[in-house]
Coordinates of C-alpha atoms and ligand atoms in Angstrom, one line a residue:
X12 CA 22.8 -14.3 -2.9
X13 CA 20.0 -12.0 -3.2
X14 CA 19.3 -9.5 -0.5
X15 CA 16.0 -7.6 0.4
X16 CA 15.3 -4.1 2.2
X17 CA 12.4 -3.5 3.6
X18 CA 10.7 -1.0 5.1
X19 CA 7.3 -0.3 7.1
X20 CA 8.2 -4.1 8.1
X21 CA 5.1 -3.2 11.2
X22 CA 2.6 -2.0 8.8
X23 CA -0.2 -3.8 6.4
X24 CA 1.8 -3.9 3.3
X25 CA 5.4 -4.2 4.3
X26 CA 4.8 -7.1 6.9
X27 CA 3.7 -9.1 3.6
X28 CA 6.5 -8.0 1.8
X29 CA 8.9 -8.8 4.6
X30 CA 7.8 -12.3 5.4
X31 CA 6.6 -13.4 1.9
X32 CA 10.4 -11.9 0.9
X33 CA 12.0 -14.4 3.7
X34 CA 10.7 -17.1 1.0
X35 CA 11.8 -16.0 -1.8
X36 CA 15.1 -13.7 -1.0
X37 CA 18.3 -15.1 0.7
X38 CA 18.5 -12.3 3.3
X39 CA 16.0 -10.1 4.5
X40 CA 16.0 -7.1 6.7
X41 CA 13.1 -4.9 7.6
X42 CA 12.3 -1.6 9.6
X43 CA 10.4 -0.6 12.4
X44 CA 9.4 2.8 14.6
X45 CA 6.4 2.4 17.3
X46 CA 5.2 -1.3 16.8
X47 CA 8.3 -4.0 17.4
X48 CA 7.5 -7.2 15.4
X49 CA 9.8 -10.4 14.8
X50 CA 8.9 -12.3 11.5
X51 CA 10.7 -15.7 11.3
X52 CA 13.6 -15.5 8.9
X53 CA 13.8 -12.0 9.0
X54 CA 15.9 -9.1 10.3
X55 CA 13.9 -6.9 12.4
X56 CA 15.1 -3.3 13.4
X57 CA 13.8 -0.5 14.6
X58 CA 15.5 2.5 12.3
X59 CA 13.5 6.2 12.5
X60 CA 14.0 6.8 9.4
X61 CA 13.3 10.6 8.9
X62 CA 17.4 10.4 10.7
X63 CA 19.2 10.6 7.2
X64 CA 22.0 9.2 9.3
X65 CA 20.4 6.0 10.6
X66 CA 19.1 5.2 6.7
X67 CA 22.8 5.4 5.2
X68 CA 23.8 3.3 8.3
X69 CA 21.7 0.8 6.7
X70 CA 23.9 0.8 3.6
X71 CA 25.9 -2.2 5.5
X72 CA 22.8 -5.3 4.3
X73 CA 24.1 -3.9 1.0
X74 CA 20.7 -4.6 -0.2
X75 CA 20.3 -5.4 -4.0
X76 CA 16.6 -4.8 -3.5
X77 CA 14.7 -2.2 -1.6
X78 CA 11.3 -1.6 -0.6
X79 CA 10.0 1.1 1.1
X80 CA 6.6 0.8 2.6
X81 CA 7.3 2.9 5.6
X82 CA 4.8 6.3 5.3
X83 CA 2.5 8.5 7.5
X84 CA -0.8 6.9 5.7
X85 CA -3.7 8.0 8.3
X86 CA -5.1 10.7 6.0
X87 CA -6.9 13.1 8.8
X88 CA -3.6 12.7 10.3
X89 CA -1.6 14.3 7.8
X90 CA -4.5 17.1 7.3
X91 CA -4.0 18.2 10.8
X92 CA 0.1 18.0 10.8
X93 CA 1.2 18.9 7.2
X94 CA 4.9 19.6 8.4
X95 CA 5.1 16.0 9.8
X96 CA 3.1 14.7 7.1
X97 CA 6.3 16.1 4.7
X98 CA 8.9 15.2 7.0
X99 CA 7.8 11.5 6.7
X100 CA 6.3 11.1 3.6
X101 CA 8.8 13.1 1.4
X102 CA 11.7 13.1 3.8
X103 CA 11.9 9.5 4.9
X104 CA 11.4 8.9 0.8
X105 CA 14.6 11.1 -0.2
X106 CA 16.7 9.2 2.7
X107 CA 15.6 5.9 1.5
X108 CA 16.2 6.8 -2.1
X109 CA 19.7 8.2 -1.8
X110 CA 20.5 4.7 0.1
X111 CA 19.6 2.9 -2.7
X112 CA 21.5 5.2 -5.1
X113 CA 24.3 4.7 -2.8
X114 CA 24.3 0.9 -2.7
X115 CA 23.0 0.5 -6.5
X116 CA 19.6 -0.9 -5.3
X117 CA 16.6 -1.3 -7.5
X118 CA 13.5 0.4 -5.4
X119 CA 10.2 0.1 -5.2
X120 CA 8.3 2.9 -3.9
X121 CA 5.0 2.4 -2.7
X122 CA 2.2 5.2 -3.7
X123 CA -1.1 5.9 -3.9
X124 CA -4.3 6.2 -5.5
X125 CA -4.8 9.5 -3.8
X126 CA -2.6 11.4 -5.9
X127 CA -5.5 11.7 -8.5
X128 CA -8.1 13.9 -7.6
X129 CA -11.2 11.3 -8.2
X130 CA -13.4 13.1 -10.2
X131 CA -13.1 10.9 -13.1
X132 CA -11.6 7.5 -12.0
X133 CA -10.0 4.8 -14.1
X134 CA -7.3 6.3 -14.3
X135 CA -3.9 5.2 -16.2
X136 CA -0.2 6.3 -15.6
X137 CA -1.3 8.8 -18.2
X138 CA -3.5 10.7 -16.3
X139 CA -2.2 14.3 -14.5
X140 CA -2.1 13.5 -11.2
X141 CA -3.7 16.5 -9.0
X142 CA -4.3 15.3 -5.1
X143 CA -7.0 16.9 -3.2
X144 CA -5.2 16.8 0.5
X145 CA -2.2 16.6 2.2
X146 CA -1.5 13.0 2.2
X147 CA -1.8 12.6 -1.7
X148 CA 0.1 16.0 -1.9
X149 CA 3.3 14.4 -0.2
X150 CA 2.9 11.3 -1.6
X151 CA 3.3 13.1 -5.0
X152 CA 5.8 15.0 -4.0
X153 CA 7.6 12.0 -2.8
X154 CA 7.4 10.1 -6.0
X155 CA 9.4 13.3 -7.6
X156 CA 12.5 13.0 -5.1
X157 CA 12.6 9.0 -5.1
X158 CA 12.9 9.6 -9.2
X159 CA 15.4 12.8 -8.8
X160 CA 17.4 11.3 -6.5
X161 CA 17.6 7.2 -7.8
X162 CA 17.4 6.4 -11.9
X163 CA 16.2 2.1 -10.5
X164 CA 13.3 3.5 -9.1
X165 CA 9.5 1.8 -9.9
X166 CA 6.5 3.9 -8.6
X167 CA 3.8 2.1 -7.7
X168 CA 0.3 3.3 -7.2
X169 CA -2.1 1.3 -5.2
X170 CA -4.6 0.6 -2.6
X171 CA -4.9 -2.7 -0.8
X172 CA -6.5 -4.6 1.5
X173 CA -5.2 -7.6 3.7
X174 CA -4.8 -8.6 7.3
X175 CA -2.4 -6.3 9.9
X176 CA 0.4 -8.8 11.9
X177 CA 0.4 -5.9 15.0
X178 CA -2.2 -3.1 16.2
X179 CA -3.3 -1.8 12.8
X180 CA -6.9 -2.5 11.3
X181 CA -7.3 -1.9 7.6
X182 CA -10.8 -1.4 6.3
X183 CA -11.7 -5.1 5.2
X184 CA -10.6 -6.1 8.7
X185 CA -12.8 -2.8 10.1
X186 CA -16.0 -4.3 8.4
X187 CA -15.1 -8.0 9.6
X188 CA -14.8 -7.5 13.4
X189 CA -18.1 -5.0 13.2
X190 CA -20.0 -8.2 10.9
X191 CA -18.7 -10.7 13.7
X192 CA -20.1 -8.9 16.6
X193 CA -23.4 -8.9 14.6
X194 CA -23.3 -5.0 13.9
X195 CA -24.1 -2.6 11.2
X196 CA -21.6 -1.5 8.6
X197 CA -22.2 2.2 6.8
X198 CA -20.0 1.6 3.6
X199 CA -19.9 4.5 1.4
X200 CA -21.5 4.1 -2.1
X201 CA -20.1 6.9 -3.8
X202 CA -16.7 6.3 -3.2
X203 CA -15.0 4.0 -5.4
X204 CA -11.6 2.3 -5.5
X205 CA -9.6 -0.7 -7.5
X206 CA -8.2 -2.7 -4.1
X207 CA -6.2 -5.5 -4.1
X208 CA -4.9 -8.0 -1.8
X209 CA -1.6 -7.2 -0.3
X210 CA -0.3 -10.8 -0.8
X211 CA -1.2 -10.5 -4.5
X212 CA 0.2 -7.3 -4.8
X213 CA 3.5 -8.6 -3.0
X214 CA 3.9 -10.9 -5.3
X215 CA 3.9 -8.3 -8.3
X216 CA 5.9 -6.3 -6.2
X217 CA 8.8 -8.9 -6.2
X218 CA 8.2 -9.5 -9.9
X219 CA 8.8 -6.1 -10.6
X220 CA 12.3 -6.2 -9.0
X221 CA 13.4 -8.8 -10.6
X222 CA 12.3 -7.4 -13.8
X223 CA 14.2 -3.9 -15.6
X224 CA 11.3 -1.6 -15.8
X225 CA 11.8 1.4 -13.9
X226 CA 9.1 4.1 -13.9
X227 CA 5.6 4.4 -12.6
X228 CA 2.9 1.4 -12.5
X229 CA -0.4 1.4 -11.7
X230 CA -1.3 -1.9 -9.6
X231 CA -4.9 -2.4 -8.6
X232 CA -7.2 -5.2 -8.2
X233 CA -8.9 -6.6 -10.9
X234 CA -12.7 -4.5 -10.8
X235 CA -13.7 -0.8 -9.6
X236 CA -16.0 -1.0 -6.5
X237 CA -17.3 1.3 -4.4
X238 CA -17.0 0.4 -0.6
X239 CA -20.7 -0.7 0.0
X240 CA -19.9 -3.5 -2.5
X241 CA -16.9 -3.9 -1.0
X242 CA -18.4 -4.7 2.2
X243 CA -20.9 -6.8 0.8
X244 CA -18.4 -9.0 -1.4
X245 CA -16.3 -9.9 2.4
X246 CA -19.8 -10.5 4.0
X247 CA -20.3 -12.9 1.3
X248 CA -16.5 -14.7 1.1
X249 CA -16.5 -14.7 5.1
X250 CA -19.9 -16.1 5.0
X251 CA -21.6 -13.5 7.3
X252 CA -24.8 -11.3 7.7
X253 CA -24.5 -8.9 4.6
X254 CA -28.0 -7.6 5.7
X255 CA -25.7 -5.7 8.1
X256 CA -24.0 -3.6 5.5
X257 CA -25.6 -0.3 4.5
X258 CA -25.3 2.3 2.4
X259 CA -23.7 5.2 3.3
X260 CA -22.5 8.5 1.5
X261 CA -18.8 9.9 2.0
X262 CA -20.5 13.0 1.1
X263 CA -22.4 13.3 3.8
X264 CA -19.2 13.1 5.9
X265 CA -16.8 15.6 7.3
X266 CA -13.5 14.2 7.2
X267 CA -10.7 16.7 8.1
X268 CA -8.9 16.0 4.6
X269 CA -11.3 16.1 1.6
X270 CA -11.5 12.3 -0.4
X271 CA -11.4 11.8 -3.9
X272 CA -14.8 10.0 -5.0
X273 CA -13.4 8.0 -7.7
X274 CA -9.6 6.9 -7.0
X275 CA -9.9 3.4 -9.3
X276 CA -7.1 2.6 -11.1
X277 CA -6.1 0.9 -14.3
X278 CA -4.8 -2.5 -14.4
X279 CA -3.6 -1.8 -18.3
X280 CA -0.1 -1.6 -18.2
X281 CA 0.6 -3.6 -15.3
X282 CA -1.2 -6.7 -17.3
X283 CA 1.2 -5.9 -20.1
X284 CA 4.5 -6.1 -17.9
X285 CA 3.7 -8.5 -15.6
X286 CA 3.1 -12.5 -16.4
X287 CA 0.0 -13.0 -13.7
X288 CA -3.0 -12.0 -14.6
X289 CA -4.5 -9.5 -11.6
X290 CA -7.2 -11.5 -9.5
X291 CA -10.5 -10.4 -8.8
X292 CA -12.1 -9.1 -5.7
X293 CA -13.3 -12.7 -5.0
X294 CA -10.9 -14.1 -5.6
X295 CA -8.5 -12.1 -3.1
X296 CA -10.8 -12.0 -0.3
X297 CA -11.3 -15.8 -0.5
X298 CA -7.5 -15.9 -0.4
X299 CA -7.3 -13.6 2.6
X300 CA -10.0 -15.6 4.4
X301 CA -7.8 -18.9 3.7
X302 CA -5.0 -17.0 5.5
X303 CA -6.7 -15.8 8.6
X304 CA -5.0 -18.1 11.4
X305 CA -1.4 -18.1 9.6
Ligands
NAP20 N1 -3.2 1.0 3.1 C1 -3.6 1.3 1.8 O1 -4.6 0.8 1.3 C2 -2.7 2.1 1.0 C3 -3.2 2.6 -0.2 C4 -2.4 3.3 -1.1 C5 -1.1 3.4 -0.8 N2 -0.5 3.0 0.3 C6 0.9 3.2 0.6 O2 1.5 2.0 0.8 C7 2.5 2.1 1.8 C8 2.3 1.1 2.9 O3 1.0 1.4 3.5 P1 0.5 0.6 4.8 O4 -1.0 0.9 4.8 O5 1.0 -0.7 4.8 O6 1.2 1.4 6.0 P2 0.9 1.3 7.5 O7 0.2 0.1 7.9 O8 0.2 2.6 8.0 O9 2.4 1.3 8.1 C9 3.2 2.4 8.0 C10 4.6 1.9 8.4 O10 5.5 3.1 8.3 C11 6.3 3.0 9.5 N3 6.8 4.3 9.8 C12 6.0 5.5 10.0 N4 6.9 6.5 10.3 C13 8.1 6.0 10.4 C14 9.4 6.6 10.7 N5 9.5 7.9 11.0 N6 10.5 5.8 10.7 C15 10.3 4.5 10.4 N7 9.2 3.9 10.1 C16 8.1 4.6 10.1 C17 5.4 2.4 10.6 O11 6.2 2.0 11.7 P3 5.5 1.7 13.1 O12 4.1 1.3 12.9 O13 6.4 0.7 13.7 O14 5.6 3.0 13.9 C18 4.8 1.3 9.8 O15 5.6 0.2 9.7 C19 2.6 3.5 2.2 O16 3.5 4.2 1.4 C20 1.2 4.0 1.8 O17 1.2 5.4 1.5 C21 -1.3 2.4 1.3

Protein backbone atom coordinates (compact mmCIF):
# COMPACT_ATOMS: atom_id res chain seq x y z
CA UNK A 1 0.00 0.00 0.00
CA UNK A 2 1.82 2.88 -1.23
CA UNK A 3 0.43 6.34 -0.67
CA UNK A 4 1.04 9.64 -2.65
CA UNK A 5 0.89 13.45 -1.56
CA UNK A 6 0.49 15.85 -3.79
CA UNK A 7 0.49 19.23 -4.09
CA UNK A 8 -0.21 22.12 -6.74
CA UNK A 9 -2.70 19.13 -7.93
CA UNK A 10 -4.44 22.56 -10.21
CA UNK A 11 -1.31 23.58 -11.73
CA UNK A 12 0.94 22.36 -14.95
CA UNK A 13 3.17 20.11 -13.20
CA UNK A 14 1.31 18.64 -10.29
CA UNK A 15 -1.94 17.78 -12.31
CA UNK A 16 0.57 15.20 -14.12
CA UNK A 17 1.94 14.15 -11.10
CA UNK A 18 -1.41 13.65 -9.53
CA UNK A 19 -3.11 11.72 -12.24
CA UNK A 20 -0.14 9.86 -13.70
CA UNK A 21 0.35 8.92 -9.65
CA UNK A 22 -3.41 7.42 -9.61
CA UNK A 23 -1.63 4.71 -11.95
CA UNK A 24 0.99 3.90 -10.39
CA UNK A 25 0.35 4.67 -6.45
CA UNK A 26 -2.46 2.87 -4.40
CA UNK A 27 -3.85 6.11 -2.91
CA UNK A 28 -3.56 9.40 -4.02
CA UNK A 29 -4.38 12.74 -2.62
CA UNK A 30 -3.71 16.12 -4.08
CA UNK A 31 -4.16 19.94 -3.09
CA UNK A 32 -5.84 22.78 -4.37
CA UNK A 33 -6.40 26.88 -3.64
CA UNK A 34 -8.34 28.99 -6.46
CA UNK A 35 -8.87 26.42 -9.39
CA UNK A 36 -11.07 23.19 -8.00
CA UNK A 37 -10.30 20.20 -10.22
CA UNK A 38 -11.43 16.33 -9.82
CA UNK A 39 -8.94 13.79 -11.47
CA UNK A 40 -10.44 10.25 -11.62
CA UNK A 41 -8.83 8.12 -8.94
CA UNK A 42 -7.76 10.89 -6.97
CA UNK A 43 -8.37 12.74 -3.83
CA UNK A 44 -8.99 16.33 -4.44
CA UNK A 45 -8.91 19.02 -1.63
CA UNK A 46 -8.66 22.35 -1.39
CA UNK A 47 -5.89 22.97 1.57
CA UNK A 48 -4.33 26.80 1.71
CA UNK A 49 -1.36 25.74 2.53
CA UNK A 50 0.60 28.84 3.87
CA UNK A 51 -2.01 27.67 7.28
CA UNK A 52 0.77 25.51 9.03
CA UNK A 53 -2.32 24.05 10.70
CA UNK A 54 -4.29 22.90 7.64
CA UNK A 55 -0.74 21.12 6.22
CA UNK A 56 -0.20 19.03 9.60
CA UNK A 57 -3.99 18.26 9.34
CA UNK A 58 -2.89 16.47 6.26
CA UNK A 59 -0.71 14.18 8.31
CA UNK A 60 -3.94 11.73 8.45
CA UNK A 61 -3.19 10.19 4.29
CA UNK A 62 -0.12 9.25 6.21
CA UNK A 63 1.59 9.74 2.93
CA UNK A 64 4.78 7.58 2.31
CA UNK A 65 5.50 9.87 -0.58
CA UNK A 66 5.10 13.59 -1.03
CA UNK A 67 5.27 16.01 -3.67
CA UNK A 68 4.99 19.48 -3.47
CA UNK A 69 4.39 21.31 -6.63
CA UNK A 70 2.22 23.95 -5.06
CA UNK A 71 4.32 27.66 -5.56
CA UNK A 72 3.67 31.31 -6.49
CA UNK A 73 5.51 30.79 -10.14
CA UNK A 74 4.31 33.96 -12.16
CA UNK A 75 7.66 35.76 -12.00
CA UNK A 76 6.41 39.67 -12.37
CA UNK A 77 4.09 38.52 -9.84
CA UNK A 78 6.48 37.80 -7.17
CA UNK A 79 8.63 41.08 -8.30
CA UNK A 80 5.71 43.25 -7.45
CA UNK A 81 4.68 41.27 -3.97
CA UNK A 82 8.04 40.00 -2.45
CA UNK A 83 6.32 39.43 1.08
CA UNK A 84 3.73 37.11 -0.60
CA UNK A 85 6.10 35.76 -2.88
CA UNK A 86 8.06 34.47 0.62
CA UNK A 87 5.06 33.60 2.35
CA UNK A 88 4.27 31.04 -0.42
CA UNK A 89 7.22 30.03 -1.79
CA UNK A 90 9.39 29.56 1.41
CA UNK A 91 6.50 29.30 3.81
CA UNK A 92 4.16 26.87 2.22
CA UNK A 93 7.74 24.84 1.58
CA UNK A 94 8.67 24.76 5.44
CA UNK A 95 4.89 23.53 6.23
CA UNK A 96 5.05 20.94 3.75
CA UNK A 97 8.45 19.82 4.76
CA UNK A 98 7.83 19.54 8.47
CA UNK A 99 4.65 17.22 7.38
CA UNK A 100 6.76 15.01 5.75
CA UNK A 101 9.28 14.94 8.68
CA UNK A 102 6.44 14.32 10.82
CA UNK A 103 4.90 11.35 8.89
CA UNK A 104 8.53 9.99 7.73
CA UNK A 105 7.71 10.86 3.99
CA UNK A 106 10.30 10.89 1.28
CA UNK A 107 9.73 14.52 -0.63
CA UNK A 108 10.27 15.80 -3.65
CA UNK A 109 10.60 19.45 -3.90
CA UNK A 110 10.07 21.03 -7.12
CA UNK A 111 12.66 24.04 -8.09
CA UNK A 112 13.84 25.91 -10.57
CA UNK A 113 16.20 26.86 -13.19
CA UNK A 114 15.98 30.47 -12.04
CA UNK A 115 18.06 30.04 -9.12
CA UNK A 116 21.18 30.45 -11.40
CA UNK A 117 21.72 33.69 -12.56
CA UNK A 118 22.09 32.81 -16.56
CA UNK A 119 25.15 34.28 -17.44
CA UNK A 120 26.84 31.13 -18.21
CA UNK A 121 24.33 28.31 -18.66
CA UNK A 122 24.85 24.58 -18.53
CA UNK A 123 24.85 24.49 -15.50
CA UNK A 124 25.39 21.26 -12.98
CA UNK A 125 24.36 20.76 -9.27
CA UNK A 126 27.90 22.11 -8.91
CA UNK A 127 27.38 25.41 -9.90
CA UNK A 128 26.78 28.44 -7.07
CA UNK A 129 23.45 29.23 -7.40
CA UNK A 130 22.96 33.22 -7.40
CA UNK A 131 19.13 34.25 -8.58
CA UNK A 132 18.66 37.53 -10.26
CA UNK A 133 14.83 38.27 -8.84
CA UNK A 134 12.49 37.45 -6.41
CA UNK A 135 11.07 34.36 -7.58
CA UNK A 136 14.45 32.45 -7.95
CA UNK A 137 15.41 34.20 -4.58
CA UNK A 138 12.55 32.29 -2.65
CA UNK A 139 12.84 29.40 -4.51
CA UNK A 140 16.40 29.20 -3.16
CA UNK A 141 15.64 29.98 -0.07
CA UNK A 142 13.04 27.38 -0.01
CA UNK A 143 15.21 24.59 -1.08
CA UNK A 144 17.36 25.59 2.28
CA UNK A 145 14.27 25.08 4.81
CA UNK A 146 12.87 21.88 2.87
CA UNK A 147 16.72 20.43 3.56
CA UNK A 148 16.85 21.98 7.32
CA UNK A 149 13.82 20.96 8.18
CA UNK A 150 13.40 17.05 6.39
CA UNK A 151 16.90 14.83 5.91
CA UNK A 152 14.31 12.54 2.74
CA UNK A 153 14.32 15.46 0.85
CA UNK A 154 15.33 15.48 -3.24
CA UNK A 155 15.62 19.03 -4.87
CA UNK A 156 14.77 19.14 -8.14
CA UNK A 157 15.60 21.83 -10.57
CA UNK A 158 13.65 22.17 -13.77
CA UNK A 159 11.67 23.89 -16.31
CA UNK A 160 8.86 22.17 -18.32
CA UNK A 161 6.55 22.33 -20.71
CA UNK A 162 3.14 20.36 -21.16
CA UNK A 163 -0.58 20.96 -21.33
CA UNK A 164 -2.58 22.85 -18.22
CA UNK A 165 -6.06 20.47 -17.07
CA UNK A 166 -7.76 24.09 -15.73
CA UNK A 167 -7.19 27.94 -16.61
CA UNK A 168 -3.42 28.10 -16.85
CA UNK A 169 -1.42 28.42 -20.26
CA UNK A 170 2.16 27.49 -20.15
CA UNK A 171 4.43 28.85 -22.95
CA UNK A 172 4.22 25.86 -25.56
CA UNK A 173 0.51 26.09 -25.16
CA UNK A 174 0.94 30.25 -25.45
CA UNK A 175 2.67 29.79 -28.98
CA UNK A 176 0.03 26.89 -30.05
CA UNK A 177 -3.28 28.86 -29.62
CA UNK A 178 -1.37 32.18 -31.22
CA UNK A 179 -0.02 29.49 -34.42
CA UNK A 180 -3.77 28.12 -34.64
CA UNK A 181 -5.37 31.47 -35.01
CA UNK A 182 -2.80 32.02 -37.82
CA UNK A 183 -0.82 34.77 -35.83
CA UNK A 184 2.70 35.85 -35.14
CA UNK A 185 4.81 34.50 -32.41
CA UNK A 186 7.89 36.88 -31.07
CA UNK A 187 10.08 34.11 -29.34
CA UNK A 188 13.12 35.30 -27.75
CA UNK A 189 16.51 34.27 -29.25
CA UNK A 190 18.70 35.15 -26.57
CA UNK A 191 17.10 33.43 -23.92
CA UNK A 192 17.87 29.91 -23.59
CA UNK A 193 16.53 26.99 -21.46
CA UNK A 194 16.83 22.94 -21.16
CA UNK A 195 12.66 22.16 -21.03
CA UNK A 196 11.17 19.12 -20.66
CA UNK A 197 7.93 17.57 -20.89
CA UNK A 198 6.06 17.38 -17.64
CA UNK A 199 4.92 13.81 -18.34
CA UNK A 200 8.54 12.80 -18.85
CA UNK A 201 9.66 14.53 -15.99
CA UNK A 202 6.74 12.93 -13.90
CA UNK A 203 7.90 9.88 -14.65
CA UNK A 204 11.58 10.66 -13.23
CA UNK A 205 9.92 12.26 -10.56
CA UNK A 206 8.33 8.93 -9.32
CA UNK A 207 11.59 7.11 -10.06
CA UNK A 208 13.20 9.24 -7.82
CA UNK A 209 10.92 8.26 -4.85
CA UNK A 210 11.22 5.09 -5.17
CA UNK A 211 14.86 5.26 -5.30
CA UNK A 212 17.28 6.45 -1.88
CA UNK A 213 18.93 9.46 -3.27
CA UNK A 214 18.21 12.36 -1.36
CA UNK A 215 19.85 15.70 -2.36
CA UNK A 216 19.57 18.07 -5.30
CA UNK A 217 19.11 16.90 -9.11
CA UNK A 218 19.11 18.74 -12.00
CA UNK A 219 16.28 17.42 -14.53
CA UNK A 220 16.03 19.05 -17.90
CA UNK A 221 15.26 18.02 -21.30
CA UNK A 222 17.55 16.53 -23.40
CA UNK A 223 19.14 19.86 -25.57
CA UNK A 224 19.62 23.77 -24.72
CA UNK A 225 17.29 25.86 -26.85
CA UNK A 226 16.58 29.17 -26.91
CA UNK A 227 12.74 30.00 -27.18
CA UNK A 228 12.68 31.03 -30.93
CA UNK A 229 13.75 27.40 -31.58
CA UNK A 230 11.48 26.43 -29.22
CA UNK A 231 8.66 27.75 -31.03
CA UNK A 232 9.80 26.61 -34.22
CA UNK A 233 10.37 22.86 -33.06
CA UNK A 234 6.15 22.86 -31.79
CA UNK A 235 5.35 24.60 -35.21
CA UNK A 236 7.00 21.78 -36.78
CA UNK A 237 5.64 18.53 -34.34
CA UNK A 238 2.00 20.34 -34.52
CA UNK A 239 2.45 20.68 -38.13
CA UNK A 240 1.74 24.47 -38.32
CA UNK A 241 2.92 27.74 -40.00
CA UNK A 242 6.48 28.20 -38.54
CA UNK A 243 6.75 31.23 -40.87
CA UNK A 244 4.78 32.73 -38.10
CA UNK A 245 7.51 32.59 -35.47
CA UNK A 246 9.89 35.40 -35.17
CA UNK A 247 12.71 36.44 -33.57
CA UNK A 248 12.50 38.42 -30.80
CA UNK A 249 15.07 39.71 -27.99
CA UNK A 250 14.28 39.42 -24.10
CA UNK A 251 16.53 42.22 -23.97
CA UNK A 252 14.73 44.43 -25.57
CA UNK A 253 11.98 43.78 -22.95
CA UNK A 254 11.02 45.34 -19.68
CA UNK A 255 9.87 42.73 -17.50
CA UNK A 256 9.24 43.80 -13.89
CA UNK A 257 11.68 40.97 -12.60
CA UNK A 258 15.06 40.81 -14.56
CA UNK A 259 15.58 37.06 -16.52
CA UNK A 260 18.52 35.11 -16.58
CA UNK A 261 19.62 34.69 -20.36
CA UNK A 262 21.00 31.37 -20.13
CA UNK A 263 19.07 29.08 -17.35
CA UNK A 264 19.99 25.47 -19.26
CA UNK A 265 20.62 22.91 -17.25
CA UNK A 266 22.63 19.73 -17.11
CA UNK A 267 21.17 16.39 -17.65
CA UNK A 268 24.70 14.74 -16.22
CA UNK A 269 23.87 13.38 -13.01
CA UNK A 270 20.31 12.78 -13.49
CA UNK A 271 21.48 10.24 -16.59
CA UNK A 272 23.73 8.65 -14.04
CA UNK A 273 20.89 7.96 -11.36
CA UNK A 274 18.05 7.42 -13.25
CA UNK A 275 17.50 4.20 -15.74
CA UNK A 276 15.69 6.35 -18.76
CA UNK A 277 17.57 8.04 -20.88
CA UNK A 278 16.11 11.92 -20.98
CA UNK A 279 14.16 12.45 -24.39
CA UNK A 280 14.66 15.11 -26.67
CA UNK A 281 12.78 18.17 -27.58
CA UNK A 282 11.10 16.13 -30.44
CA UNK A 283 10.55 13.73 -29.04
CA UNK A 284 8.50 15.35 -26.01
CA UNK A 285 6.52 17.62 -28.05
CA UNK A 286 5.43 14.72 -30.36
CA UNK A 287 4.38 13.07 -27.10
CA UNK A 288 2.48 16.08 -25.92
CA UNK A 289 0.81 16.50 -29.25
CA UNK A 290 -0.32 12.61 -28.94
CA UNK A 291 -1.85 13.64 -25.65
CA UNK A 292 -3.89 16.72 -26.64
CA UNK A 293 -7.60 15.24 -26.38
CA UNK A 294 -6.85 12.97 -23.27
N1 LIG B 1 6.35 26.05 -15.08
C1 LIG B 1 7.66 25.85 -15.20
O1 LIG B 1 8.21 25.72 -16.30
C2 LIG B 1 8.53 25.75 -13.97
C3 LIG B 1 9.90 25.89 -14.18
C4 LIG B 1 10.74 25.65 -13.12
C5 LIG B 1 10.23 25.31 -11.88
N2 LIG B 1 8.89 25.24 -11.68
C6 LIG B 1 8.42 24.87 -10.34
O2 LIG B 1 7.63 23.71 -10.46
C7 LIG B 1 6.54 23.75 -9.54
C8 LIG B 1 5.21 23.60 -10.28
O3 LIG B 1 5.07 24.69 -11.18
P1 LIG B 1 3.78 24.83 -12.11
O4 LIG B 1 4.17 25.69 -13.26
O5 LIG B 1 3.19 23.50 -12.35
O6 LIG B 1 2.84 25.68 -11.14
P2 LIG B 1 1.45 26.40 -11.49
O7 LIG B 1 0.87 25.82 -12.72
O8 LIG B 1 1.68 27.87 -11.43
O9 LIG B 1 0.56 25.97 -10.25
C9 LIG B 1 0.84 26.43 -8.95
C10 LIG B 1 0.04 25.59 -7.99
O10 LIG B 1 0.26 26.07 -6.66
C11 LIG B 1 -0.99 26.17 -6.01
N3 LIG B 1 -0.92 27.16 -4.95
C12 LIG B 1 -0.46 28.43 -5.03
N4 LIG B 1 -0.60 29.03 -3.84
C13 LIG B 1 -1.13 28.12 -2.99
C14 LIG B 1 -1.51 28.14 -1.61
N5 LIG B 1 -1.35 29.24 -0.84
N6 LIG B 1 -2.04 27.04 -1.06
C15 LIG B 1 -2.22 25.93 -1.82
N7 LIG B 1 -1.89 25.84 -3.12
C16 LIG B 1 -1.35 26.94 -3.69
C17 LIG B 1 -1.95 26.57 -7.12
O11 LIG B 1 -3.29 26.34 -6.72
P3 LIG B 1 -4.56 27.09 -7.45
O12 LIG B 1 -4.17 27.27 -8.88
O13 LIG B 1 -5.68 26.13 -7.25
O14 LIG B 1 -4.75 28.38 -6.75
C18 LIG B 1 -1.47 25.64 -8.22
O15 LIG B 1 -2.00 24.35 -8.05
C19 LIG B 1 6.70 25.06 -8.78
O16 LIG B 1 7.41 24.81 -7.60
C20 LIG B 1 7.55 25.92 -9.70
O17 LIG B 1 8.29 26.86 -8.97
C21 LIG B 1 8.03 25.50 -12.69
Amino acid sequence: MTRLLVTGGSGLLGSTVARQGAERYNTVTTTYLTRSVDYAGVDCRRVDLTDEAAVAALAKFAPDYVVHCAAMTDVDQCERKPETAERYNVGMAENVAKLAAETDARMIHLSTDAVFDGEEGNYTVENEPDPVNVYGRTKLDAESIVQQVHEEVVIVRTNFYGWNMTSGQSLAEWVLSKLRAGETVPAFEDAYFTPIYTEDLTTYLFELLEKEFNGTLHIPGRERCNKLDFARVIADVFDLDSSLVNPSLISDVDFEAPRGRDLSLSPERTEQLLETAVPTLKRGLEEMRRNENE
